[in-house]
Short mmCIF file of C-alpha atoms and ligand atoms in Angstrom, two decimals:
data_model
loop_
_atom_site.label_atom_id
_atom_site.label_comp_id
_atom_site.label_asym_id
_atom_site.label_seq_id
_atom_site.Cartn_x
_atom_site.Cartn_y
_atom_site.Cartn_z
CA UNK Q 16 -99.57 16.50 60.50
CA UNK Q 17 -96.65 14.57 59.38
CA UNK Q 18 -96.03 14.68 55.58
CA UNK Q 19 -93.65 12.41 53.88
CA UNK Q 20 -93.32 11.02 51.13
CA UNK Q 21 -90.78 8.21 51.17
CA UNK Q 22 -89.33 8.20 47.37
CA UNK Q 23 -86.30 6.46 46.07
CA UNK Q 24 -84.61 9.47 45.12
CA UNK Q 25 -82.32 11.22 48.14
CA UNK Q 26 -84.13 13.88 49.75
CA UNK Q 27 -80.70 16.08 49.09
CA UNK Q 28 -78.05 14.96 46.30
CA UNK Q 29 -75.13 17.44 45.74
CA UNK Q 30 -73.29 16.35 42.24
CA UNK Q 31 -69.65 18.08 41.77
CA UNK Q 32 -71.24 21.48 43.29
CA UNK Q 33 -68.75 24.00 43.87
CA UNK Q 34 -69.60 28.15 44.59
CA UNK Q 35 -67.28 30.58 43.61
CA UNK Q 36 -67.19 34.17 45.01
CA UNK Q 37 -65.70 36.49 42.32
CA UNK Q 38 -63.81 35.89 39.27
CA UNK Q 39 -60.09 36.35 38.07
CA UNK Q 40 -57.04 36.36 40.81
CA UNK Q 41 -59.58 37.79 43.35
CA UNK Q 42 -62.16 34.41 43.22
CA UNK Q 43 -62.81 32.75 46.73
CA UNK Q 44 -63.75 28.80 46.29
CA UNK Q 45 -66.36 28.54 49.62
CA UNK Q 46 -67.12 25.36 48.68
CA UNK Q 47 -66.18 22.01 46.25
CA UNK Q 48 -66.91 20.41 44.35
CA UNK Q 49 -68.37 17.89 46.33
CA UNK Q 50 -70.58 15.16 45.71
CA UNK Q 51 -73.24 13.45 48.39
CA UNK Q 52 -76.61 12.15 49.37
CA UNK Q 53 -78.30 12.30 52.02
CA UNK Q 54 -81.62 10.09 52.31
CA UNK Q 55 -84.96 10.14 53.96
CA UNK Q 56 -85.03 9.94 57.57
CA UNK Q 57 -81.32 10.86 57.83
CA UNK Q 58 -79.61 12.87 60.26
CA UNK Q 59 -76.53 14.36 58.50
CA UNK Q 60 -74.19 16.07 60.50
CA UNK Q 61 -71.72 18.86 58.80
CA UNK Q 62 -68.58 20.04 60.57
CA UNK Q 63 -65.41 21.67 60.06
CA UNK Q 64 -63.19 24.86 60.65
CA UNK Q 65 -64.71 28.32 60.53
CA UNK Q 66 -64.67 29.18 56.94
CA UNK Q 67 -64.37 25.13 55.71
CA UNK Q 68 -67.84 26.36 53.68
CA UNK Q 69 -70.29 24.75 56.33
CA UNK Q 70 -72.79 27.67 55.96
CA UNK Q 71 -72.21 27.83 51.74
CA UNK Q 72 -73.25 24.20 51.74
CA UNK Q 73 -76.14 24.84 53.34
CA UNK Q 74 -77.69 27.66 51.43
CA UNK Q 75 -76.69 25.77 48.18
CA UNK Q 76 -78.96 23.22 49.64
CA UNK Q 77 -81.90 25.38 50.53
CA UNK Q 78 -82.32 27.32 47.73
CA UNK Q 79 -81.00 30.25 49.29
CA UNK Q 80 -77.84 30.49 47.24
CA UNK Q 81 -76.82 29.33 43.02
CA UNK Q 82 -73.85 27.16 42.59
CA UNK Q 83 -71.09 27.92 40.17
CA UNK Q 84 -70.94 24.52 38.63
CA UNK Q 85 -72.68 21.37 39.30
CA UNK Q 86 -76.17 19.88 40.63
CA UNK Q 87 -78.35 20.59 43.51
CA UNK Q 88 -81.14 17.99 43.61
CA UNK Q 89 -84.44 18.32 46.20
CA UNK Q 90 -86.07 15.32 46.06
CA UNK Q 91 -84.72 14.43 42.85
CA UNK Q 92 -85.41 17.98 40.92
CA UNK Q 93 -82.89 19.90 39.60
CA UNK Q 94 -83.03 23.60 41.54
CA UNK Q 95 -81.25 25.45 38.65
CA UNK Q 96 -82.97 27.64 36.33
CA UNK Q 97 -86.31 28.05 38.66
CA UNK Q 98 -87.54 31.71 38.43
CA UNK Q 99 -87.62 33.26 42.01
CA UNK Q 100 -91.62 32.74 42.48
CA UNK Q 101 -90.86 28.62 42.15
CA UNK Q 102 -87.82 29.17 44.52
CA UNK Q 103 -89.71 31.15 46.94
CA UNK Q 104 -92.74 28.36 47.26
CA UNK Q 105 -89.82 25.25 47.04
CA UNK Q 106 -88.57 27.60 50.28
CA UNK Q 107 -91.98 27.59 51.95
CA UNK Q 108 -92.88 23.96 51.04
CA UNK Q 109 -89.72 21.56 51.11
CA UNK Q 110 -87.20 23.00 53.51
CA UNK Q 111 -87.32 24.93 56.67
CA UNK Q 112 -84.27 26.54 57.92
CA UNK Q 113 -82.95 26.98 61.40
CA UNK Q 114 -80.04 29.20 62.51
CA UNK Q 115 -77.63 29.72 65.94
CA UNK Q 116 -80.12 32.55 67.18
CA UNK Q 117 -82.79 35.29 65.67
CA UNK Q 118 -85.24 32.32 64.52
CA UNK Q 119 -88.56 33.83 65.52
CA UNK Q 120 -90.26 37.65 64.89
CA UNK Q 121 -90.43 39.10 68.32
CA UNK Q 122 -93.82 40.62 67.96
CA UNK Q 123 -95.53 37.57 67.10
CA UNK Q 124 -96.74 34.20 69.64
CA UNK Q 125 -94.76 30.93 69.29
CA UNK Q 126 -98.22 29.55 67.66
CA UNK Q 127 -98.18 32.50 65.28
CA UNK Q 128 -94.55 32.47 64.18
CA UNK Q 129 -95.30 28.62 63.66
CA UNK Q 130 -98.15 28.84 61.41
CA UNK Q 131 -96.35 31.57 59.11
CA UNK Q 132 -95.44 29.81 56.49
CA UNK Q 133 -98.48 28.53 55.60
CA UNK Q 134 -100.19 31.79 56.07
CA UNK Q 135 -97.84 32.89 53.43
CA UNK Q 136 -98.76 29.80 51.45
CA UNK Q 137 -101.99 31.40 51.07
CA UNK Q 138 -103.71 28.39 54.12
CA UNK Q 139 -106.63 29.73 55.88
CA UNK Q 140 -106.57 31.23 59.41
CA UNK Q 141 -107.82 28.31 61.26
CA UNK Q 142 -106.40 25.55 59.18
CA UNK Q 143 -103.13 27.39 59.82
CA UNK Q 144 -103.41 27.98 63.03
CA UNK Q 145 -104.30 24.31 64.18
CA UNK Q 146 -101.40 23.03 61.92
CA UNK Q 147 -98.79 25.01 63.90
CA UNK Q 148 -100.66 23.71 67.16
CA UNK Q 149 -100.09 19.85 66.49
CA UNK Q 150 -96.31 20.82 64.93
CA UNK Q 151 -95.80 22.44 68.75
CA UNK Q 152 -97.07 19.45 70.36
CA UNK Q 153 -94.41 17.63 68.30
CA UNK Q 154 -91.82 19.75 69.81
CA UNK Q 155 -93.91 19.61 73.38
CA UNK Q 156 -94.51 23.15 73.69
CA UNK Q 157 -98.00 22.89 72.98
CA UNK Q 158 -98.92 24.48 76.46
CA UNK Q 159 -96.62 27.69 75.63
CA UNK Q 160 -98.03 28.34 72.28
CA UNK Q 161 -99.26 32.16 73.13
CA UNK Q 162 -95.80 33.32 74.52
CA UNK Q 163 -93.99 35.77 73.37
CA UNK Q 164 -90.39 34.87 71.92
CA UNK Q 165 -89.15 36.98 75.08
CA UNK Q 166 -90.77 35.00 77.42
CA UNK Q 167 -89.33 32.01 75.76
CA UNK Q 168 -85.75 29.88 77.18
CA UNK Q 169 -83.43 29.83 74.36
CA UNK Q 170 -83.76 26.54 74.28
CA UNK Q 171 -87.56 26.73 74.16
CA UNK Q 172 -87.47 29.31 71.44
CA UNK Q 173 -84.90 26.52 69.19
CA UNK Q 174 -88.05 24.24 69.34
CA UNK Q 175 -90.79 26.82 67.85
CA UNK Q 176 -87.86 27.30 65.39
CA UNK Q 177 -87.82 23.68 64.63
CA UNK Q 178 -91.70 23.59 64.52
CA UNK Q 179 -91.76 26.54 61.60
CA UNK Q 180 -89.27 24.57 60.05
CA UNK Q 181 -91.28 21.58 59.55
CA UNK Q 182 -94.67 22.59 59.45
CA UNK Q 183 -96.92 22.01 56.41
CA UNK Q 184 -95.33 20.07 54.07
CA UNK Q 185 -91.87 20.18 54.39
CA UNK Q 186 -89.55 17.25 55.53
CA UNK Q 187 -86.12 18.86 55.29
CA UNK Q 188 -84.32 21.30 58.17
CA UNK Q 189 -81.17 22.69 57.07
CA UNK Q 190 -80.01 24.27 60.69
CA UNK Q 191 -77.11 26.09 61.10
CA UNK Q 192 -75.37 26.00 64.29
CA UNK Q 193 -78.75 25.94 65.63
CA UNK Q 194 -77.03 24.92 69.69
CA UNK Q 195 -74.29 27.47 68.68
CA UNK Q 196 -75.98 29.89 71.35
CA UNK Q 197 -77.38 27.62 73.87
CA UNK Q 198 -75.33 25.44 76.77
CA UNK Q 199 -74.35 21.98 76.43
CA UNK Q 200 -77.28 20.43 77.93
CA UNK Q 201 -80.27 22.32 76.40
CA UNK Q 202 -78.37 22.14 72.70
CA UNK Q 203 -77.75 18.44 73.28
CA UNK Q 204 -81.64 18.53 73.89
CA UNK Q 205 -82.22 20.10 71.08
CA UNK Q 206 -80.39 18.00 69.13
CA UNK Q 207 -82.23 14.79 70.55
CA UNK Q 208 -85.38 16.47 69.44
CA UNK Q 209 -84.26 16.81 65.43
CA UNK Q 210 -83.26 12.57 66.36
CA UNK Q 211 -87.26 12.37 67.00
CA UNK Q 212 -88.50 14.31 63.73
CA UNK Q 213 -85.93 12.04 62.09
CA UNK Q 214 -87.61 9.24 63.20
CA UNK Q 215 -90.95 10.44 62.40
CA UNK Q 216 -89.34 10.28 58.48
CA UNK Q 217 -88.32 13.89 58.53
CA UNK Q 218 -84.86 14.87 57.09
CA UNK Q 219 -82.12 16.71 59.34
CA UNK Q 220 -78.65 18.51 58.18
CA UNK Q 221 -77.29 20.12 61.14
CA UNK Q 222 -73.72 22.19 61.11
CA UNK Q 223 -72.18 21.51 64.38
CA UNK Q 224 -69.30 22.65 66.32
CA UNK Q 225 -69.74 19.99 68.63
CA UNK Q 226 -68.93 16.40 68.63
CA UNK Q 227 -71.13 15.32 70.96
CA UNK Q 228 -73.86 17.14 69.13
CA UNK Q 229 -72.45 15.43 66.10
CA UNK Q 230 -72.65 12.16 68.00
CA UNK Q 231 -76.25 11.96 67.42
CA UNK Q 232 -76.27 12.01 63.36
CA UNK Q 233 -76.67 8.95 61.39
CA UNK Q 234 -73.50 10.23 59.70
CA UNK Q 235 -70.80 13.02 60.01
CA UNK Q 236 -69.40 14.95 56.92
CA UNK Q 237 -66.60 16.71 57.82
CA UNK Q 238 -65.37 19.85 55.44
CA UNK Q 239 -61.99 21.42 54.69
CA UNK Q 240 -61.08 24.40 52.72
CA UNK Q 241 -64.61 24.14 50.75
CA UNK Q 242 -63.80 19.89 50.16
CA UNK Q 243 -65.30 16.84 52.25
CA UNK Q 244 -61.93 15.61 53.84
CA UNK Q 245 -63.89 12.76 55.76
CA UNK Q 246 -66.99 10.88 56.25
CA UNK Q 247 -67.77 9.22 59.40
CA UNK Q 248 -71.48 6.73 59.94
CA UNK Q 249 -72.36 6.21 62.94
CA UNK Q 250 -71.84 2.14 64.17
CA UNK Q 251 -74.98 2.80 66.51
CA UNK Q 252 -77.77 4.99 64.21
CA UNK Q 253 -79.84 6.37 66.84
CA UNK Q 254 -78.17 5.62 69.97
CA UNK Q 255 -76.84 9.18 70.36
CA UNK Q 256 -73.52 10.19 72.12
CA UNK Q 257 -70.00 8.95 71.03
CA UNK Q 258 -67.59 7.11 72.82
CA UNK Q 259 -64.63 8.54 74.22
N1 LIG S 309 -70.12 36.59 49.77
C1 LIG S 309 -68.88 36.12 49.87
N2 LIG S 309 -67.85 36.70 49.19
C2 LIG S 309 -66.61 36.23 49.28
N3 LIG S 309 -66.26 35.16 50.02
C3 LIG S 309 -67.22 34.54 50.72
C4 LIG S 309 -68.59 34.98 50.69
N4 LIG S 309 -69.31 34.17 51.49
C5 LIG S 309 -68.45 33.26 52.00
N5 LIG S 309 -67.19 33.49 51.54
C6 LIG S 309 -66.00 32.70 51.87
O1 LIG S 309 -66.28 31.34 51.62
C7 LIG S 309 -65.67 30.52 52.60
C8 LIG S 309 -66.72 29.62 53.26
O2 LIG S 309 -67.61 30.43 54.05
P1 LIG S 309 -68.74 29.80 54.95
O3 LIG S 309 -69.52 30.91 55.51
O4 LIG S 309 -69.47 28.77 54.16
O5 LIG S 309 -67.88 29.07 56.08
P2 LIG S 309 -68.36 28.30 57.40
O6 LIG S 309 -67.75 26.94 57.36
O7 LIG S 309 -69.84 28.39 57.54
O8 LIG S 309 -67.64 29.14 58.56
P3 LIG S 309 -68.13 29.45 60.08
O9 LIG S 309 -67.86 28.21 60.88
O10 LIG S 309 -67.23 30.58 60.50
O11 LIG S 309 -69.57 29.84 60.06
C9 LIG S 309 -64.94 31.45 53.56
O12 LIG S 309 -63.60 31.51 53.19
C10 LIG S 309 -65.63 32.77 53.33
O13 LIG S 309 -64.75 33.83 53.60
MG1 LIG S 310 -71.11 29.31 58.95
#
């Protein structure tokens, strides 16, 4: 089931948020402040060096991490001062997370690491279990739904990723290098798949390495020392590749 509800707030607004590891002479800035949007249906693309504060962003945005100063908004609320049993369900219900490898429990069927989250979310067995079903068919691995991780391409094993991610409820995948570990043609196909959940409404911010990955996103943010040195939209939303 595809749930979305289109709102006019962003799906993801960042307002002058910066993180801060440590205090005094010692502190690290990993990140800002920096300020964006990103809207419904978007597919936001995040790059820059090793250490520019790619991965910082991204927990900031799920939940995973506090800022130091400024705003994190999910679909227009405010995630500071949530105890953790609101964070925990915001985790299991609005955003699904993807990173470069270890996505799925080994001891558990594609089908079963798929439907999870809503176990955990307290859905029934069978309600559950068809749920995860039609979010594999999204991702066309309907017919391997009772493998094994292990039995699984890397590639293949992306897609059940991408499935947890969005099933249920949530519209938002925050995925972190999530090709990183793959070759060029299976990532790029994994990369055209997140294009298709866009376009079923679903949200995408993906931290790339690679500009033809990054060719694919409706826009590129590019990071530097913690700030957002550039922006880049793409002239052809949806078109995929770049020209070279
Ligand atoms: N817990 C921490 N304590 C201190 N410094 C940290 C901590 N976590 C991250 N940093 C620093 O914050 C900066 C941003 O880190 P981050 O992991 O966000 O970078 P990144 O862009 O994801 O890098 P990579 O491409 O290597 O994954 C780095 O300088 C890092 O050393
Ligand atoms: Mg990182």
């Amino acid at each position: 089931m595809i749930a979305e509800v289109v709102t006019q707030e962003p799906v993801l607004q960042f307002e002058g948020v910066s993180r801060v590891h440590g205090s005094g002479p010692t502190a690290v800035r990993a990140l800002g402040p920096v300020s964006f949007k990103i809207r419904s249906g978007e597919l936001v693309a995040i790059m820059g060096p090793s250490g520019s504060g790619k991965s910082t962003l991204l927990s900031l945005a799920g939940a995973l991490d506090v800022p130091s100063s400024g705003t994190v908004r999910l679909n227009g609320r405010d995630l500071a001062n949530r105890n953790p049993a609101e964070l925990s369900q915001l985790r299991r219900r609005t955003v699904g997370f993807v990173f470069q490898e270890l996505n799925l429990l080994p001891g558990l069927t594609a089908v079963e690491n798929v439907r999870l989250p809503l176990e955990l979310d307290g859905h029934p067995l069978g309600d559950a279990h068809q749920r995860a079903l039609e979010e594999l068919s999204h991702v066309g691995l309907r017919d391997l739904a009772d493998r094994f991780p292990d039995n699984l391409s890397g590639g293949e094993q992306q897609r059940v990723a991408i499935a947890r991610a969005f099933v249920g409820p949530r519209s938002l995948l925050l995925a972190d290098e999530p090709t990183g570990a793959l070759d060029s043609v299976t990532g790029e196909s994994v990369v055209r798949l997140l294009k298709k959940q866009c376009a079923l409404g679903r949200t995408v911010v993906i931290v790339t390495h690679d500009a033809a990955h990054a060719g694919w996103a409706d826009r590129v943010l590019y990071l530097r020392d913690g700030e957002i040195v550039d922006e880049t939209v793409a002239s052809t939303a949806g078109a995929g590749g770049i020209e070279s």
